[in-house]
Every structure is written in C-alpha cells, then in structure tokens.
C-alpha cells in the first residue's frame, strides 16, 4: 500500500468527494492520467504538494541537423502496416 501517508492529506472521507480510500483510488484510476494531473494541480494550489524541478543553469546543448529523408522509408512502411 503506497498511500500510507495520504489519509492526513484529506483527499477522502468526510467533507470530500470520496467517501473512502477505495472510492478515491477507483475514481483516480478510472480517470487516468488526466485525473492524476487535476489532482496534482489541486494539491499544488492548496499547498499539499510541492514539485521541484532541476535547474537548467549551466546546461549546454548542441543543435544536430538530421535529414528526414533517411527515415522516410521507415515512416512509409509503418504507415502501410497500419
């Protein structure tokens, strides 16, 4: 069970849209990634979730040009398969 910490977040139970943990899990699972994204947005807005990202400071990149023609036959073959 990976939700051992979650009861204190108040995501289910009295005063929520989900009467029980099972209801919450079922609805989020059925809603798929979209439901998970909405939950994350709501949790961030209420301060229940903090997402950190890595800084790109000091990162470098190189532009590499590649001819699409090299892969055209693979694309055409994949389209024919469909």
The first five atom37 places (N, CA, C, CB, O) and aatype in JSON, in Angstrom:
{
  "aatype": [20, 20, 20, 20, 20, 20, 20, 20, 20, 20, 20, 20, 20, 20, 20, 20, 20, 20, 20, 20, 20, 20, 20, 20, 20, 20, 20, 20, 20, 20, 20, 20, 20, 20, 20, 20, 20, 20, 20, 20, 20, 20, 20, 20, 20, 20, 20, 20, 20, 20, 20, 20, 20, 20, 20, 20, 20, 20, 20, 20, 20, 20, 20, 20, 20, 20, 20, 20, 20, 20, 20, 20, 20, 20, 20, 20, 20, 20, 20, 20, 20, 20],
  "atom_mask": [
    [1, 1, 1, 1, 1],
    [1, 1, 1, 1, 1],
    [1, 1, 1, 1, 1],
    [1, 1, 1, 1, 1],
    [1, 1, 1, 1, 1],
    [1, 1, 1, 1, 1],
    [1, 1, 1, 1, 1],
    [1, 1, 1, 1, 1],
    [1, 1, 1, 1, 1],
    [1, 1, 1, 1, 1],
    [1, 1, 1, 1, 1],
    [1, 1, 1, 1, 1],
    [1, 1, 1, 1, 1],
    [1, 1, 1, 1, 1],
    [1, 1, 1, 1, 1],
    [1, 1, 1, 1, 1],
    [1, 1, 1, 1, 1],
    [1, 1, 1, 1, 1],
    [1, 1, 1, 1, 1],
    [1, 1, 1, 1, 1],
    [1, 1, 1, 1, 1],
    [1, 1, 1, 1, 1],
    [1, 1, 1, 1, 1],
    [1, 1, 1, 1, 1],
    [1, 1, 1, 1, 1],
    [1, 1, 1, 1, 1],
    [1, 1, 1, 1, 1],
    [1, 1, 1, 1, 1],
    [1, 1, 1, 1, 1],
    [1, 1, 1, 1, 1],
    [1, 1, 1, 1, 1],
    [1, 1, 1, 1, 1],
    [1, 1, 1, 1, 1],
    [1, 1, 1, 1, 1],
    [1, 1, 1, 1, 1],
    [1, 1, 1, 1, 1],
    [1, 1, 1, 1, 1],
    [1, 1, 1, 1, 1],
    [1, 1, 1, 1, 1],
    [1, 1, 1, 1, 1],
    [1, 1, 1, 1, 1],
    [1, 1, 1, 1, 1],
    [1, 1, 1, 1, 1],
    [1, 1, 1, 1, 1],
    [1, 1, 1, 1, 1],
    [1, 1, 1, 1, 1],
    [1, 1, 1, 1, 1],
    [1, 1, 1, 1, 1],
    [1, 1, 1, 1, 1],
    [1, 1, 1, 1, 1],
    [1, 1, 1, 1, 1],
    [1, 1, 1, 1, 1],
    [1, 1, 1, 1, 1],
    [1, 1, 1, 1, 1],
    [1, 1, 1, 1, 1],
    [1, 1, 1, 1, 1],
    [1, 1, 1, 1, 1],
    [1, 1, 1, 1, 1],
    [1, 1, 1, 1, 1],
    [1, 1, 1, 1, 1],
    [1, 1, 1, 1, 1],
    [1, 1, 1, 1, 1],
    [1, 1, 1, 1, 1],
    [1, 1, 1, 1, 1],
    [1, 1, 1, 1, 1],
    [1, 1, 1, 1, 1],
    [1, 1, 1, 1, 1],
    [1, 1, 1, 1, 1],
    [1, 1, 1, 1, 1],
    [1, 1, 1, 1, 1],
    [1, 1, 1, 1, 1],
    [1, 1, 1, 1, 1],
    [1, 1, 1, 1, 1],
    [1, 1, 1, 1, 1],
    [1, 1, 1, 1, 1],
    [1, 1, 1, 1, 1],
    [1, 1, 1, 1, 1],
    [1, 1, 1, 1, 1],
    [1, 1, 1, 1, 1],
    [1, 1, 1, 1, 1],
    [1, 1, 1, 1, 1],
    [1, 1, 1, 1, 1]
  ],
  "atom_positions": [
    [[0.84, -1.18, 0.0], [0.0, 0.0, 0.0], [0.88, 1.24, 0.0], [-0.95, 0.0, 1.21], [1.61, 1.49, 0.96]],
    [[0.81, 2.0, -1.08], [1.67, 3.16, -1.22], [1.01, 4.45, -0.75], [2.1, 3.31, -2.64], [1.57, 5.53, -0.92]],
    [[-0.17, 4.35, -0.17], [-0.88, 5.55, 0.28], [-0.91, 5.67, 1.8], [-2.3, 5.54, -0.26], [-1.8, 6.31, 2.35]],
    [[0.05, 5.06, 2.48], [0.08, 5.09, 3.93], [0.13, 6.51, 4.49], [1.25, 4.32, 4.42], [-0.39, 6.75, 5.58]],
    [[0.74, 7.43, 3.78], [0.87, 8.82, 4.21], [-0.37, 9.65, 3.89], [2.07, 9.46, 3.57], [-0.58, 10.71, 4.49]],
    [[-1.19, 9.19, 2.96], [-2.23, 10.01, 2.34], [-3.45, 10.36, 3.2], [-2.71, 9.32, 1.16], [-4.05, 11.41, 2.96]],
    [[-3.84, 9.58, 4.19], [-5.04, 9.97, 4.95], [-4.95, 11.37, 5.54], [-5.28, 8.99, 6.06], [-5.96, 12.06, 5.62]],
    [[-3.77, 11.79, 5.95], [-3.64, 13.13, 6.56], [-3.78, 14.26, 5.54], [-2.3, 13.24, 7.26], [-3.88, 15.42, 5.94]],
    [[-3.78, 13.94, 4.23], [-3.97, 14.96, 3.21], [-5.44, 15.33, 3.02], [-3.4, 14.48, 1.9], [-5.75, 16.36, 2.41]],
    [[-6.34, 14.51, 3.55], [-7.76, 14.82, 3.46], [-8.33, 14.67, 2.07], [-8.0, 16.21, 3.93], [-9.23, 15.41, 1.67]],
    [[-7.82, 13.71, 1.32], [-8.3, 13.5, -0.05], [-9.59, 12.69, -0.1], [-7.23, 12.81, -0.87], [-10.3, 12.71, -1.11]],
    [[-9.88, 11.97, 0.96], [-11.12, 11.21, 1.02], [-11.67, 11.29, 2.44], [-10.9, 9.74, 0.59], [-10.96, 11.66, 3.37]],
    [[-12.92, 10.93, 2.58], [-13.57, 10.97, 3.89], [-14.55, 12.11, 3.99], [-12.53, 11.08, 4.98], [-14.92, 12.73, 2.99]],
    [[-14.99, 12.39, 5.21], [-15.99, 13.41, 5.46], [-15.57, 14.77, 4.87], [-16.24, 13.55, 6.97], [-14.45, 15.23, 5.08]],
    [[-16.5, 15.39, 4.15], [-16.25, 16.7, 3.57], [-15.5, 16.68, 2.24], [-15.49, 17.52, 4.53], [-15.11, 17.73, 1.74]],
    [[-15.3, 15.49, 1.66], [-14.64, 15.37, 0.36], [-15.59, 14.72, -0.64], [-13.32, 14.55, 0.48], [-16.7, 14.32, -0.29]],
    [[-15.15, 14.61, -1.86], [-15.95, 13.95, -2.9], [-15.81, 12.44, -2.87], [-15.55, 14.45, -4.25], [-16.52, 11.74, -3.6]],
    [[-14.93, 11.92, -2.04], [-14.67, 10.49, -1.98], [-14.91, 9.98, -0.56], [-13.22, 10.18, -2.43], [-14.15, 10.29, 0.35]],
    [[-15.97, 9.2, -0.36], [-16.29, 8.71, 0.98], [-15.2, 7.84, 1.61], [-17.57, 7.93, 0.93], [-15.03, 7.84, 2.83]],
    [[-14.45, 7.1, 0.77], [-13.45, 6.2, 1.33], [-12.2, 6.17, 0.45], [-14.02, 4.8, 1.48], [-12.2, 6.67, -0.68]],
    [[-11.15, 5.58, 0.98], [-9.9, 5.42, 0.23], [-10.15, 4.61, -1.03], [-8.83, 4.74, 1.1], [-9.61, 4.92, -2.09]],
    [[-10.97, 3.55, -0.92], [-11.27, 2.72, -2.09], [-11.96, 3.54, -3.18], [-12.16, 1.54, -1.69], [-11.66, 3.38, -4.37]],
    [[-12.89, 4.41, -2.79], [-13.58, 5.26, -3.76], [-12.59, 6.2, -4.44], [-14.7, 6.08, -3.08], [-12.63, 6.37, -5.66]],
    [[-11.71, 6.78, -3.67], [-10.69, 7.69, -4.22], [-9.82, 6.97, -5.23], [-9.82, 8.27, -3.1], [-9.63, 7.45, -6.35]],
    [[-9.29, 5.82, -4.85], [-8.4, 5.05, -5.73], [-9.14, 4.65, -7.01], [-7.87, 3.8, -5.01], [-8.59, 4.75, -8.1]],
    [[-10.38, 4.18, -6.87], [-11.15, 3.76, -8.04], [-11.36, 4.93, -9.01], [-12.51, 3.18, -7.61], [-11.15, 4.78, -10.21]],
    [[-11.78, 6.07, -8.49], [-12.07, 7.22, -9.35], [-10.81, 7.76, -10.03], [-12.73, 8.33, -8.53], [-10.84, 8.09, -11.22]],
    [[-9.73, 7.85, -9.3], [-8.48, 8.34, -9.88], [-7.96, 7.35, -10.92], [-7.42, 8.58, -8.78], [-7.47, 7.75, -11.97]],
    [[-8.07, 6.07, -10.62], [-7.62, 5.05, -11.57], [-8.46, 5.09, -12.84], [-7.7, 3.65, -10.93], [-7.91, 5.05, -13.94]],
    [[-9.77, 5.18, -12.7], [-10.65, 5.24, -13.87], [-10.45, 6.53, -14.65], [-12.1, 5.11, -13.44], [-10.6, 6.54, -15.87]],
    [[-10.12, 7.61, -13.96], [-9.9, 8.9, -14.62], [-8.59, 8.98, -15.38], [-9.95, 10.0, -13.62], [-8.41, 9.85, -16.23]],
    [[-7.67, 8.08, -15.06], [-6.39, 8.01, -15.77], [-5.48, 9.19, -15.46], [-6.64, 7.95, -17.24], [-5.59, 9.84, -14.42]],
    [[-4.58, 9.43, -16.39], [-3.56, 10.46, -16.21], [-4.2, 11.84, -16.04], [-2.6, 10.47, -17.39], [-3.71, 12.66, -15.28]],
    [[-5.29, 12.09, -16.76], [-5.97, 13.38, -16.64], [-6.42, 13.65, -15.22], [-7.14, 13.44, -17.57], [-6.25, 14.76, -14.71]],
    [[-7.01, 12.65, -14.58], [-7.46, 12.8, -13.2], [-6.27, 13.01, -12.26], [-8.27, 11.58, -12.75], [-6.35, 13.8, -11.31]],
    [[-5.19, 12.31, -12.53], [-3.99, 12.47, -11.69], [-3.4, 13.87, -11.84], [-2.93, 11.41, -12.06], [-2.96, 14.47, -10.87]],
    [[-3.41, 14.38, -13.07], [-2.92, 15.74, -13.3], [-3.78, 16.77, -12.58], [-2.88, 16.05, -14.8], [-3.26, 17.69, -11.94]],
    [[-5.11, 16.61, -12.67], [-6.01, 17.54, -11.98], [-5.81, 17.48, -10.47], [-7.47, 17.22, -12.33], [-5.84, 18.51, -9.79]],
    [[-5.61, 16.29, -9.95], [-5.35, 16.14, -8.52], [-4.06, 16.85, -8.13], [-5.27, 14.65, -8.13], [-4.02, 17.55, -7.12]],
    [[-3.02, 16.68, -8.94], [-1.74, 17.35, -8.65], [-1.9, 18.87, -8.67], [-0.67, 16.91, -9.66], [-1.34, 19.57, -7.82]],
    [[-2.65, 19.39, -9.65], [-2.87, 20.84, -9.73], [-3.6, 21.33, -8.49], [-3.68, 21.19, -11.0], [-3.22, 22.34, -7.89]],
    [[-4.65, 20.61, -8.1], [-5.43, 20.99, -6.92], [-4.58, 20.93, -5.66], [-6.66, 20.09, -6.77], [-4.68, 21.81, -4.8]],
    [[-3.75, 19.89, -5.54], [-2.9, 19.76, -4.37], [-1.84, 20.86, -4.33], [-2.24, 18.38, -4.35], [-1.52, 21.37, -3.25]],
    [[-1.29, 21.22, -5.49], [-0.3, 22.31, -5.52], [-0.96, 23.63, -5.13], [0.33, 22.44, -6.93], [-0.37, 24.42, -4.39]],
    [[-2.18, 23.85, -5.62], [-2.88, 25.11, -5.34], [-3.19, 25.26, -3.85], [-4.18, 25.19, -6.14], [-3.22, 26.38, -3.34]],
    [[-3.4, 24.16, -3.15], [-3.72, 24.22, -1.73], [-2.5, 24.03, -0.84], [-4.76, 23.19, -1.4], [-2.62, 24.0, 0.39]],
    [[-1.33, 23.89, -1.46], [-0.1, 23.74, -0.68], [0.15, 22.35, -0.15], [-0.13, 24.67, 0.45], [1.0, 22.16, 0.72]],
    [[-0.58, 21.36, -0.65], [-0.4, 19.99, -0.19], [0.66, 19.24, -0.99], [-1.71, 19.24, -0.27], [1.08, 18.15, -0.6]],
    [[1.09, 19.82, -2.08], [2.03, 19.15, -2.97], [3.05, 20.16, -3.45], [1.3, 18.48, -4.17], [2.7, 21.26, -3.87]],
    [[4.29, 19.79, -3.38], [5.36, 20.66, -3.83], [6.17, 19.91, -4.87], [6.26, 21.12, -2.64], [6.7, 18.84, -4.6]],
    [[6.25, 20.46, -6.06], [7.0, 19.83, -7.14], [8.26, 20.65, -7.39], [6.15, 19.71, -8.43], [8.2, 21.86, -7.61]],
    [[9.35, 20.0, -7.36], [10.62, 20.68, -7.63], [11.14, 20.19, -8.97], [11.66, 20.41, -6.49], [10.88, 19.07, -9.39]],
    [[11.87, 21.05, -9.63], [12.48, 20.67, -10.89], [13.95, 21.05, -10.88], [11.76, 21.33, -12.09], [14.38, 21.9, -10.1]],
    [[14.7, 20.41, -11.73], [16.12, 20.7, -11.81], [16.34, 22.0, -12.57], [16.87, 19.54, -12.48], [15.57, 22.34, -13.47]],
    [[17.36, 22.7, -12.21], [17.71, 23.94, -12.89], [18.47, 23.62, -14.18], [18.56, 24.85, -11.97], [19.23, 22.65, -14.24]],
    [[18.24, 24.43, -15.19], [18.98, 24.29, -16.43], [20.17, 25.25, -16.47], [18.07, 24.54, -17.62], [20.84, 25.38, -17.5]],
    [[20.43, 25.93, -15.35], [21.55, 26.86, -15.28], [22.85, 26.1, -15.55], [21.59, 27.57, -13.91], [23.13, 25.08, -14.92]],
    [[23.63, 26.61, -16.48], [24.9, 25.98, -16.82], [24.78, 24.84, -17.82], [25.55, 25.48, -15.58], [25.79, 24.25, -18.21]],
    [[23.56, 24.51, -18.22], [23.36, 23.43, -19.18], [23.76, 23.91, -20.58], [21.88, 22.93, -19.17], [23.57, 25.08, -20.91]],
    [[24.29, 23.02, -21.36], [24.63, 23.33, -22.74], [23.91, 22.36, -23.65], [26.15, 23.28, -22.97], [23.49, 21.29, -23.23]],
    [[23.78, 22.76, -24.89], [23.16, 21.86, -25.86], [23.8, 22.07, -27.22], [21.63, 22.09, -25.93], [24.47, 23.07, -27.46]],
    [[23.58, 21.13, -28.07], [24.14, 21.18, -29.41], [23.01, 20.92, -30.4], [25.31, 20.15, -29.58], [22.26, 19.96, -30.23]],
    [[22.9, 21.74, -31.4], [21.89, 21.54, -32.44], [22.47, 20.57, -33.47], [21.48, 22.9, -33.1], [23.53, 20.8, -34.03]],
    [[21.74, 19.5, -33.69], [22.16, 18.5, -34.66], [21.08, 18.42, -35.73], [22.41, 17.1, -33.98], [19.92, 18.13, -35.42]],
    [[21.45, 18.67, -36.95], [20.5, 18.58, -38.05], [20.56, 17.18, -38.65], [20.8, 19.66, -39.13], [21.63, 16.63, -38.87]],
    [[19.39, 16.63, -38.89], [19.28, 15.27, -39.41], [18.31, 15.29, -40.57], [18.83, 14.28, -38.31], [17.23, 15.87, -40.47]],
    [[18.68, 14.68, -41.63], [17.81, 14.63, -42.8], [16.66, 13.66, -42.55], [18.6, 14.22, -44.05], [16.88, 12.5, -42.2]],
    [[15.45, 14.15, -42.72], [14.27, 13.31, -42.53], [14.2, 12.24, -43.61], [13.0, 14.16, -42.54], [13.6, 11.18, -43.41]],
    [[14.79, 12.51, -44.74], [14.75, 11.56, -45.86], [15.35, 10.21, -45.47], [15.49, 12.12, -47.07], [14.95, 9.17, -46.01]],
    [[16.29, 10.21, -44.56], [16.91, 8.96, -44.12], [15.89, 8.02, -43.48], [18.03, 9.25, -43.14], [16.06, 6.8, -43.52]],
    [[14.83, 8.58, -42.89], [13.86, 7.77, -42.18], [12.52, 7.7, -42.9], [13.66, 8.31, -40.79], [11.57, 7.1, -42.39]],
    [[12.43, 8.3, -44.09], [11.16, 8.35, -44.82], [10.65, 6.96, -45.12], [11.33, 9.14, -46.11], [9.46, 6.69, -44.97]],
    [[11.52, 6.07, -45.55], [11.07, 4.71, -45.88], [10.53, 3.99, -44.64], [12.22, 3.9, -46.51], [9.58, 3.22, -44.74]],
    [[11.13, 4.23, -43.48], [10.64, 3.61, -42.24], [9.25, 4.13, -41.9], [11.61, 3.87, -41.07], [8.37, 3.37, -41.5]],
    [[9.05, 5.43, -42.08], [7.75, 6.04, -41.84], [6.7, 5.47, -42.78], [7.82, 7.56, -41.99], [5.6, 5.11, -42.36]],
    [[7.05, 5.4, -44.06], [6.13, 4.87, -45.07], [5.77, 3.41, -44.76], [6.75, 4.98, -46.48], [4.61, 3.02, -44.87]],
    [[6.75, 2.62, -44.38], [6.5, 1.21, -44.03], [5.57, 1.1, -42.83], [7.82, 0.48, -43.74], [4.68, 0.26, -42.8]],
    [[5.78, 1.97, -41.83], [4.93, 1.95, -40.63], [3.5, 2.35, -41.0], [5.49, 2.91, -39.53], [2.54, 1.76, -40.5]],
    [[3.36, 3.33, -41.88], [2.01, 3.74, -42.31], [1.32, 2.64, -43.09], [2.09, 5.01, -43.16], [0.11, 2.42, -42.93]],
    [[2.07, 1.94, -43.93], [1.5, 0.83, -44.68], [1.03, -0.28, -43.75], [2.52, 0.27, -45.68], [0.02, -0.94, -44.01]],
    [[1.76, -0.49, -42.65], [1.4, -1.52, -41.68], [0.06, -1.23, -41.04], [2.48, -1.64, -40.6], [-0.73, -2.14, -40.79]],
    [[-0.2, 0.05, -40.77], [-1.46, 0.44, -40.16], [-2.58, 0.29, -41.16], [-1.41, 1.87, -39.63], [-3.74, 0.57, -40.83]]
  ]
}
